[in-house]
Amino acid sequence: MPDFTRLHAHEMSRLLRAGEISSRALTEAHLAAAERQNGALNAWLTIYRADAIAQAGAADARIAEARRAGPAALAALHPLCGVPVALKDLVSVKGGQATAGSKILRGYIAPFDSTVTARLREAGAVILGKTNMDEFAMGSSTEHSAYGPTANPWDLTRVPGGSSGGSAAAVASYHTPLAIGTDTGGSIRQPASMCGIVGLKPTYGRVSRFGIVAFASSLDQIGPLARDARDAALLLHAVAGRDERDATSAPIPVPVELLSLPESDDEAASYLKGLRIALPREYFVEGMEPGVAARIREAVAAMEAAGATVDEVSLPHTDYGLASYYIIAPAEASSNLARYDGVRYGFSDRSSGEFIADYLRTRGGGFGPEVKRRIMLGTYALSAGYYDAYYLKAQKVRTLIKADFDAVWAAGFDAICAPTSPTVAFPLGARTEDPVAMYLSDACTLPINMAGLPGAAIPAGLSEGLPVGLQIVGAPWSELSMLRLARAYEGITARAPWRALEPAELHLTDDPTTPSPVGRRQRTASASAEGSGVQA
Amino acid sequence: MTAAEPAASRYEAVIGIEIHCQLKTVSKMFCGCSTEIDGAAPNSHCCPVCLGLPGVLPTINKKAVEFVIATGFAIEAKVATTTRWDRKNYFYPDLPKGYQISQYQLPLAAEGRLTFDTSDGPFTVCVRRAHLEEDTGRLIHAELDGRRVSLIDFNRSGMPLMEIVTEPDIRTAEQARRYAEELRLLMQTIGASDAEMENGQMRVEANVSIRPRGQEAFGTRVEVKNMNSMRAVERAIAFEIERQTVAVDAGEKIHMETRGWDEARQSTYHMRPKEEENDYRYFPEPDLPPLLTSPEWLAEIKARLPELPSARRRRYRDEQGLSAYDADVLVNDATAAALFEGAVAADPAVPPKLLANWVTGEYMRLAKGGEGSGAAAVDPAELAALVELVVDGSISGTNAKEVFAEHFATGRGVSSIVKARGFEQISDAGALGTAIDTVLAANPAAVADYRAGKAEVLGFLVGQVMKATRGQANAGMVQNALRERLDKAE
Ligand SMILES: [Zn+2]
């Protein structure tokens, strides 16, 4: 019997329709892998074994029914019918927890489905469980989770990136072919890059945010993590589109061509002919690892060799992206997170018997240090007398950043290629004591959120044995073109030796004696926690 | 100035009014929950959105927006072409999201005005702004198993509210009450709100300060709340002006504070200090895009506006010849006005002034009497028919009142009541002649007096004829016929 976990979603979809495999068997295989290896990875916070198997059974019944009804009925099924998918633990699933990686939401059970969840159910996808993340998606390493960090299957002593690190590690470890992540400043792309998979942050407004625990409302987007471009396209298709429950979701049609990216590598590669690619010089930032810069330049050179034209461009306001992002995102977060007061749900400390004091205790004890840092930052930025100097100014910078990109599209470029992260995955604990170093992980991704543009990370080889992600940025609503470009790059690198590699330390996770990343962190934390005021 | 001068001439009160009106929409401001929360079990009208659960997003209730725009037009305000939503951030257990979605920088309507009558003549108040926001839940302090607890009912959370803020233009307690009354009438006329103060559909708050006459700078203002009737508004403000006057005269400093109106004691009391303005950290609501109000939409809302109270008063007075008092009484009572308008429409030949007299007189007297369902039974066409009978002399005024009372109580048709009661006036000369003959024969002395020049005896004789006909005779006809007979025989 082949190992079902190594299949891509589009392959599963074909085999399911052909009646060669069952969703039940696929689901069992993935659940088994997740359960076996999660001890060493801590990628999953909840596994919905019983529900997943029930959903798989229902999907098998739908497929069987469609097979009986004929080709038209089969074609009407979404390709993801019967295919497993993981959700970041800030996606609401009716009757399930949604901790957002925080202690303050411990015990909260969502009484409703997010729009993304509802659309996945409608497609017939099998929801395997919920993945680990930085608390409220604030972080770039998944170390700021109240439920312990996640390990990177390429090197278990390193981070998987974040904040969608659990989703990225689960996909890279073959626990699921697909996962939903969210990206506010790079939280899909950066972990995808560090785990060697594909991650797409759609255009702001492409995917409904209803039912997704909010971090920064004007920046948050939901998107797919997958092991190739075709799979990412299938998942995007399933969840995208206008939703009446999200006033910021756009009434723009979702292209059906997402379901039919070319299968043949040669056909895919032909998309590059005549494509105009921009290479922004500001994205090769100081402190970028030479191995990362080399892989990106090689990838772009390969595209050029396949018929694309590549020109260097300037995005002059890139430097202000980080500073303005760290005003706007915390400002919105300070307000979005005000609802966690212990009155209605989640963690609640009512020991004082007086509500203001109980608020302070609940929030003091329920939020981790990074979340508190950002709430304070955001509260300050919105305060009377500072609003104009910080928040308003940052919004103006945001307009300028957007204008930088507009100029690139106006000049006739089809896409921008850039690094995703300046570095490969860094060791667990390396940046937890230095917030600014952690923030710099997102220097190349957060301007894309500020501009509301779609951005993807795709694997582009290894540096020092660890994955490097190429970032592709497109004009608004150009996800289809970006994924065609991503698929083209897969086509021209299909025979590259690194394509055949599996995460180097994944095999270690089968060994029950391999320590969990939680244990590893506790050892480092106990050595360094003394005297650190913000350590939880 | 001297202390001997009355306070009213030495100090001037400066009053600004803030009114919150619950809008009459079917669903809440940002979710689909029903607004029928009156008397509902606690927390029975809630959903993830109005409970502020993680991940929920607001969607705008268009009807609520239209109500505010309609109000804007009604108070001659500038209606925004682009409006935006802002978050007002503060912590309180009845505020589930930790912020209230409101409008801060770009309210739907701004710079309006409202004119109304007072005992000193017409007065105009400038309205600074009218905007839309969501209501909070309600804290209930109770004792549970011997423990003092605070319970929260989120039924009210997310109810649509319109906040209307005046400039500090108001100078007297009466003006304040009249402003609130006129605004309430406007809300009810537009259909934007039932605006019943007793059940919190309309909440009035006043900022009151005093300053020596002639001084431009404002005094320290005190916020007055908990006024649950129009009378309370006037009394609370009057009390507060007096309290501040006495305090200032005694050399005391007025403190920024919020005071509540105590209905039982007829006085205001200290609720909480207000040392500084709260920092609500307003910022644009990122979950809601700015709302563009297209010229077509605005025109549609404007076209749908009903006749406003001021215009209606004018029409009643100038076109239908009603007294200012009757016009005002009718404009203030929607059912009475509808009855009046219906009766005028049913028979344009009957003078509107007479119909208005019946509506403001008999009808309102009976309606106030609490005969309950009676008011609804009154048919405007029947009222017009009844008044017509009075006008053409077919029925006496006294009997008409009886007929109306029966119609009010039973809804029975006027003509059938008149018939059943035998109230048709005897306008037939023959029948009348017999009655007159009898009366003249029975009262020879009176006849002699009349002929001797005592014309006033005629009244007595008319009375006797009326008595003989059990009131069914047409008094005018009786008088004429008597005069004719007496004068002829001379
Ligand atoms: Zn609701």
PDB file of N, CA and C in Angstrom, chain B residues 316-382:
ATOM      1  N   TYR B 316     -52.072  73.403   9.132  1.00  0.00           N
ATOM      2  CA  TYR B 316     -53.311  73.429   9.907  1.00  0.00           C
ATOM      3  C   TYR B 316     -53.748  74.862  10.166  1.00  0.00           C
ATOM      4  N   ARG B 317     -52.768  75.689  10.506  1.00  0.00           N
ATOM      5  CA  ARG B 317     -53.099  77.075  10.850  1.00  0.00           C
ATOM      6  C   ARG B 317     -53.458  77.872   9.601  1.00  0.00           C
ATOM      7  N   ASP B 318     -52.542  77.836   8.638  1.00  0.00           N
ATOM      8  CA  ASP B 318     -52.670  78.750   7.504  1.00  0.00           C
ATOM      9  C   ASP B 318     -53.663  78.256   6.459  1.00  0.00           C
ATOM     10  N   GLU B 319     -53.738  76.961   6.239  1.00  0.00           N
ATOM     11  CA  GLU B 319     -54.609  76.481   5.168  1.00  0.00           C
ATOM     12  C   GLU B 319     -55.957  76.026   5.686  1.00  0.00           C
ATOM     13  N   GLN B 320     -55.994  75.507   6.904  1.00  0.00           N
ATOM     14  CA  GLN B 320     -57.254  74.959   7.376  1.00  0.00           C
ATOM     15  C   GLN B 320     -57.889  75.788   8.465  1.00  0.00           C
ATOM     16  N   GLY B 321     -57.228  76.901   8.769  1.00  0.00           N
ATOM     17  CA  GLY B 321     -57.837  77.868   9.670  1.00  0.00           C
ATOM     18  C   GLY B 321     -57.953  77.433  11.121  1.00  0.00           C
ATOM     19  N   LEU B 322     -57.116  76.477  11.538  1.00  0.00           N
ATOM     20  CA  LEU B 322     -57.166  76.032  12.931  1.00  0.00           C
ATOM     21  C   LEU B 322     -56.457  77.045  13.822  1.00  0.00           C
ATOM     22  N   SER B 323     -56.839  77.063  15.093  1.00  0.00           N
ATOM     23  CA  SER B 323     -56.115  77.920  16.029  1.00  0.00           C
ATOM     24  C   SER B 323     -54.742  77.306  16.272  1.00  0.00           C
ATOM     25  N   ALA B 324     -53.795  78.153  16.700  1.00  0.00           N
ATOM     26  CA  ALA B 324     -52.444  77.658  16.964  1.00  0.00           C
ATOM     27  C   ALA B 324     -52.514  76.538  17.998  1.00  0.00           C
ATOM     28  N   TYR B 325     -53.401  76.699  18.961  1.00  0.00           N
ATOM     29  CA  TYR B 325     -53.512  75.695  20.016  1.00  0.00           C
ATOM     30  C   TYR B 325     -53.988  74.357  19.449  1.00  0.00           C
ATOM     31  N   ASP B 326     -55.098  74.396  18.693  1.00  0.00           N
ATOM     32  CA  ASP B 326     -55.622  73.158  18.113  1.00  0.00           C
ATOM     33  C   ASP B 326     -54.589  72.502  17.194  1.00  0.00           C
ATOM     34  N   ALA B 327     -53.920  73.328  16.388  1.00  0.00           N
ATOM     35  CA  ALA B 327     -52.912  72.789  15.474  1.00  0.00           C
ATOM     36  C   ALA B 327     -51.857  72.041  16.268  1.00  0.00           C
ATOM     37  N   ASP B 328     -51.409  72.643  17.360  1.00  0.00           N
ATOM     38  CA  ASP B 328     -50.360  72.031  18.164  1.00  0.00           C
ATOM     39  C   ASP B 328     -50.843  70.742  18.826  1.00  0.00           C
ATOM     40  N   VAL B 329     -52.059  70.797  19.347  1.00  0.00           N
ATOM     41  CA  VAL B 329     -52.610  69.601  19.993  1.00  0.00           C
ATOM     42  C   VAL B 329     -52.669  68.446  18.996  1.00  0.00           C
ATOM     43  N   LEU B 330     -53.142  68.730  17.796  1.00  0.00           N
ATOM     44  CA  LEU B 330     -53.263  67.675  16.786  1.00  0.00           C
ATOM     45  C   LEU B 330     -51.896  67.148  16.364  1.00  0.00           C
ATOM     46  N   VAL B 331     -50.931  68.045  16.139  1.00  0.00           N
ATOM     47  CA  VAL B 331     -49.607  67.630  15.674  1.00  0.00           C
ATOM     48  C   VAL B 331     -48.919  66.750  16.722  1.00  0.00           C
ATOM     49  N   ASN B 332     -49.253  66.992  17.977  1.00  0.00           N
ATOM     50  CA  ASN B 332     -48.615  66.225  19.038  1.00  0.00           C
ATOM     51  C   ASN B 332     -49.262  64.868  19.297  1.00  0.00           C
ATOM     52  N   ASP B 333     -50.398  64.612  18.621  1.00  0.00           N
ATOM     53  CA  ASP B 333     -51.080  63.344  18.865  1.00  0.00           C
ATOM     54  C   ASP B 333     -51.356  62.702  17.510  1.00  0.00           C
ATOM     55  N   ALA B 334     -50.535  61.721  17.180  1.00  0.00           N
ATOM     56  CA  ALA B 334     -50.571  61.145  15.844  1.00  0.00           C
ATOM     57  C   ALA B 334     -51.947  60.564  15.514  1.00  0.00           C
ATOM     58  N   THR B 335     -52.589  59.884  16.492  1.00  0.00           N
ATOM     59  CA  THR B 335     -53.890  59.262  16.195  1.00  0.00           C
ATOM     60  C   THR B 335     -54.948  60.333  15.997  1.00  0.00           C
ATOM     61  N   ALA B 336     -54.894  61.363  16.847  1.00  0.00           N
ATOM     62  CA  ALA B 336     -55.873  62.438  16.707  1.00  0.00           C
ATOM     63  C   ALA B 336     -55.681  63.130  15.363  1.00  0.00           C
ATOM     64  N   ALA B 337     -54.414  63.358  14.995  1.00  0.00           N
ATOM     65  CA  ALA B 337     -54.144  64.024  13.729  1.00  0.00           C
ATOM     66  C   ALA B 337     -54.650  63.173  12.569  1.00  0.00           C
ATOM     67  N   ALA B 338     -54.456  61.871  12.672  1.00  0.00           N
ATOM     68  CA  ALA B 338     -54.893  60.987  11.594  1.00  0.00           C
ATOM     69  C   ALA B 338     -56.417  61.031  11.486  1.00  0.00           C
ATOM     70  N   LEU B 339     -57.093  61.085  12.626  1.00  0.00           N
ATOM     71  CA  LEU B 339     -58.554  61.161  12.620  1.00  0.00           C
ATOM     72  C   LEU B 339     -59.011  62.456  11.961  1.00  0.00           C
ATOM     73  N   PHE B 340     -58.337  63.537  12.351  1.00  0.00           N
ATOM     74  CA  PHE B 340     -58.675  64.840  11.792  1.00  0.00           C
ATOM     75  C   PHE B 340     -58.484  64.835  10.277  1.00  0.00           C
ATOM     76  N   GLU B 341     -57.289  64.369   9.855  1.00  0.00           N
ATOM     77  CA  GLU B 341     -56.980  64.373   8.421  1.00  0.00           C
ATOM     78  C   GLU B 341     -57.984  63.485   7.671  1.00  0.00           C
ATOM     79  N   GLY B 342     -58.322  62.371   8.285  1.00  0.00           N
ATOM     80  CA  GLY B 342     -59.252  61.438   7.640  1.00  0.00           C
ATOM     81  C   GLY B 342     -60.636  62.047   7.485  1.00  0.00           C
ATOM     82  N   ALA B 343     -61.059  62.764   8.513  1.00  0.00           N
ATOM     83  CA  ALA B 343     -62.386  63.370   8.479  1.00  0.00           C
ATOM     84  C   ALA B 343     -62.437  64.486   7.437  1.00  0.00           C
ATOM     85  N   VAL B 344     -61.340  65.274   7.379  1.00  0.00           N
ATOM     86  CA  VAL B 344     -61.282  66.355   6.387  1.00  0.00           C
ATOM     87  C   VAL B 344     -61.360  65.755   4.985  1.00  0.00           C
ATOM     88  N   ALA B 345     -60.624  64.645   4.807  1.00  0.00           N
ATOM     89  CA  ALA B 345     -60.595  64.018   3.490  1.00  0.00           C
ATOM     90  C   ALA B 345     -61.964  63.420   3.142  1.00  0.00           C
ATOM     91  N   ALA B 346     -62.665  62.901   4.163  1.00  0.00           N
ATOM     92  CA  ALA B 346     -63.936  62.223   3.924  1.00  0.00           C
ATOM     93  C   ALA B 346     -65.007  63.198   3.453  1.00  0.00           C
ATOM     94  N   ASP B 347     -64.968  64.400   3.984  1.00  0.00           N
ATOM     95  CA  ASP B 347     -65.965  65.369   3.564  1.00  0.00           C
ATOM     96  C   ASP B 347     -65.372  66.774   3.554  1.00  0.00           C
ATOM     97  N   PRO B 348     -64.791  67.154   2.430  1.00  0.00           N
ATOM     98  CA  PRO B 348     -64.103  68.459   2.354  1.00  0.00           C
ATOM     99  C   PRO B 348     -65.087  69.609   2.552  1.00  0.00           C
ATOM    100  N   ALA B 349     -66.395  69.347   2.493  1.00  0.00           N
ATOM    101  CA  ALA B 349     -67.358  70.435   2.637  1.00  0.00           C
ATOM    102  C   ALA B 349     -67.487  70.885   4.089  1.00  0.00           C
ATOM    103  N   VAL B 350     -67.175  69.989   5.040  1.00  0.00           N
ATOM    104  CA  VAL B 350     -67.291  70.360   6.456  1.00  0.00           C
ATOM    105  C   VAL B 350     -66.088  71.227   6.813  1.00  0.00           C
ATOM    106  N   PRO B 351     -66.316  72.361   7.441  1.00  0.00           N
ATOM    107  CA  PRO B 351     -65.179  73.233   7.787  1.00  0.00           C
ATOM    108  C   PRO B 351     -64.176  72.486   8.685  1.00  0.00           C
ATOM    109  N   PRO B 352     -62.890  72.448   8.312  1.00  0.00           N
ATOM    110  CA  PRO B 352     -61.885  71.729   9.105  1.00  0.00           C
ATOM    111  C   PRO B 352     -61.855  72.193  10.550  1.00  0.00           C
ATOM    112  N   LYS B 353     -62.093  73.472  10.755  1.00  0.00           N
ATOM    113  CA  LYS B 353     -62.041  73.997  12.123  1.00  0.00           C
ATOM    114  C   LYS B 353     -63.050  73.280  13.022  1.00  0.00           C
ATOM    115  N   LEU B 354     -64.263  73.017  12.478  1.00  0.00           N
ATOM    116  CA  LEU B 354     -65.270  72.305  13.267  1.00  0.00           C
ATOM    117  C   LEU B 354     -64.808  70.879  13.564  1.00  0.00           C
ATOM    118  N   LEU B 355     -64.234  70.232  12.544  1.00  0.00           N
ATOM    119  CA  LEU B 355     -63.743  68.862  12.757  1.00  0.00           C
ATOM    120  C   LEU B 355     -62.652  68.861  13.823  1.00  0.00           C
ATOM    121  N   ALA B 356     -61.755  69.855  13.743  1.00  0.00           N
ATOM    122  CA  ALA B 356     -60.660  69.950  14.720  1.00  0.00           C
ATOM    123  C   ALA B 356     -61.226  70.112  16.118  1.00  0.00           C
ATOM    124  N   ASN B 357     -62.314  70.921  16.245  1.00  0.00           N
ATOM    125  CA  ASN B 357     -62.924  71.109  17.560  1.00  0.00           C
ATOM    126  C   ASN B 357     -63.404  69.772  18.124  1.00  0.00           C
ATOM    127  N   TRP B 358     -64.031  68.979  17.257  1.00  0.00           N
ATOM    128  CA  TRP B 358     -64.525  67.679  17.707  1.00  0.00           C
ATOM    129  C   TRP B 358     -63.387  66.751  18.098  1.00  0.00           C
ATOM    130  N   VAL B 359     -62.306  66.775  17.295  1.00  0.00           N
ATOM    131  CA  VAL B 359     -61.185  65.871  17.580  1.00  0.00           C
ATOM    132  C   VAL B 359     -60.486  66.283  18.865  1.00  0.00           C
ATOM    133  N   THR B 360     -60.146  67.573  18.967  1.00  0.00           N
ATOM    134  CA  THR B 360     -59.414  68.009  20.162  1.00  0.00           C
ATOM    135  C   THR B 360     -60.323  68.039  21.381  1.00  0.00           C
ATOM    136  N   GLY B 361     -61.639  68.159  21.138  1.00  0.00           N
ATOM    137  CA  GLY B 361     -62.577  68.209  22.258  1.00  0.00           C
ATOM    138  C   GLY B 361     -63.082  66.832  22.637  1.00  0.00           C
ATOM    139  N   GLU B 362     -64.196  66.455  22.034  1.00  0.00           N
ATOM    140  CA  GLU B 362     -64.845  65.199  22.417  1.00  0.00           C
ATOM    141  C   GLU B 362     -63.949  63.976  22.281  1.00  0.00           C
ATOM    142  N   TYR B 363     -63.318  63.876  21.084  1.00  0.00           N
ATOM    143  CA  TYR B 363     -62.523  62.685  20.838  1.00  0.00           C
ATOM    144  C   TYR B 363     -61.413  62.540  21.882  1.00  0.00           C
ATOM    145  N   MET B 364     -60.625  63.594  22.076  1.00  0.00           N
ATOM    146  CA  MET B 364     -59.488  63.480  22.981  1.00  0.00           C
ATOM    147  C   MET B 364     -59.941  63.319  24.428  1.00  0.00           C
ATOM    148  N   ARG B 365     -61.103  63.917  24.742  1.00  0.00           N
ATOM    149  CA  ARG B 365     -61.604  63.754  26.107  1.00  0.00           C
ATOM    150  C   ARG B 365     -61.937  62.272  26.345  1.00  0.00           C
ATOM    151  N   LEU B 366     -62.624  61.678  25.394  1.00  0.00           N
ATOM    152  CA  LEU B 366     -62.979  60.262  25.538  1.00  0.00           C
ATOM    153  C   LEU B 366     -61.734  59.371  25.500  1.00  0.00           C
ATOM    154  N   ALA B 367     -60.812  59.703  24.586  1.00  0.00           N
ATOM    155  CA  ALA B 367     -59.598  58.883  24.447  1.00  0.00           C
ATOM    156  C   ALA B 367     -58.800  58.919  25.745  1.00  0.00           C
ATOM    157  N   LYS B 368     -58.718  60.095  26.345  1.00  0.00           N
ATOM    158  CA  LYS B 368     -57.976  60.242  27.592  1.00  0.00           C
ATOM    159  C   LYS B 368     -58.679  59.492  28.711  1.00  0.00           C
ATOM    160  N   GLY B 369     -60.007  59.420  28.608  1.00  0.00           N
ATOM    161  CA  GLY B 369     -60.804  58.742  29.630  1.00  0.00           C
ATOM    162  C   GLY B 369     -60.466  57.264  29.724  1.00  0.00           C
ATOM    163  N   GLY B 370     -59.673  56.794  28.800  1.00  0.00           N
ATOM    164  CA  GLY B 370     -59.185  55.419  28.915  1.00  0.00           C
ATOM    165  C   GLY B 370     -60.179  54.379  28.483  1.00  0.00           C
ATOM    166  N   GLU B 371     -61.165  54.773  27.639  1.00  0.00           N
ATOM    167  CA  GLU B 371     -62.112  53.775  27.155  1.00  0.00           C
ATOM    168  C   GLU B 371     -61.418  52.836  26.162  1.00  0.00           C
ATOM    169  N   GLY B 372     -60.143  52.819  26.268  1.00  0.00           N
ATOM    170  CA  GLY B 372     -59.258  51.864  25.583  1.00  0.00           C
ATOM    171  C   GLY B 372     -59.494  51.730  24.102  1.00  0.00           C
ATOM    172  N   SER B 373     -60.054  50.593  23.728  1.00  0.00           N
ATOM    173  CA  SER B 373     -60.176  50.245  22.324  1.00  0.00           C
ATOM    174  C   SER B 373     -61.055  51.238  21.570  1.00  0.00           C
ATOM    175  N   GLY B 374     -61.815  52.054  22.299  1.00  0.00           N
ATOM    176  CA  GLY B 374     -62.734  52.988  21.676  1.00  0.00           C
ATOM    177  C   GLY B 374     -62.084  53.871  20.622  1.00  0.00           C
ATOM    178  N   ALA B 375     -60.867  54.402  20.971  1.00  0.00           N
ATOM    179  CA  ALA B 375     -60.222  55.348  20.081  1.00  0.00           C
ATOM    180  C   ALA B 375     -60.055  54.760  18.684  1.00  0.00           C
ATOM    181  N   ALA B 376     -59.760  53.455  18.633  1.00  0.00           N
ATOM    182  CA  ALA B 376     -59.490  52.822  17.351  1.00  0.00           C
ATOM    183  C   ALA B 376     -60.760  52.660  16.535  1.00  0.00           C
ATOM    184  N   ALA B 377     -61.933  52.640  17.235  1.00  0.00           N
ATOM    185  CA  ALA B 377     -63.181  52.370  16.532  1.00  0.00           C
ATOM    186  C   ALA B 377     -63.690  53.591  15.791  1.00  0.00           C
ATOM    187  N   VAL B 378     -63.124  54.762  16.122  1.00  0.00           N
ATOM    188  CA  VAL B 378     -63.660  55.970  15.506  1.00  0.00           C
ATOM    189  C   VAL B 378     -63.310  56.008  14.025  1.00  0.00           C
ATOM    190  N   ASP B 379     -64.358  56.154  13.225  1.00  0.00           N
ATOM    191  CA  ASP B 379     -64.183  56.195  11.787  1.00  0.00           C
ATOM    192  C   ASP B 379     -64.227  57.653  11.344  1.00  0.00           C
ATOM    193  N   PRO B 380     -63.156  58.137  10.710  1.00  0.00           N
ATOM    194  CA  PRO B 380     -63.091  59.549  10.315  1.00  0.00           C
ATOM    195  C   PRO B 380     -64.302  59.951   9.473  1.00  0.00           C
ATOM    196  N   ALA B 381     -64.758  59.064   8.605  1.00  0.00           N
ATOM    197  CA  ALA B 381     -65.887  59.394   7.741  1.00  0.00           C
ATOM    198  C   ALA B 381     -67.151  59.577   8.574  1.00  0.00           C
ATOM    199  N   GLU B 382     -67.310  58.763   9.630  1.00  0.00           N
ATOM    200  CA  GLU B 382     -68.474  58.878  10.503  1.00  0.00           C
ATOM    201  C   GLU B 382     -68.450  60.190  11.270  1.00  0.00           C
TER     202      GLU B 382
END
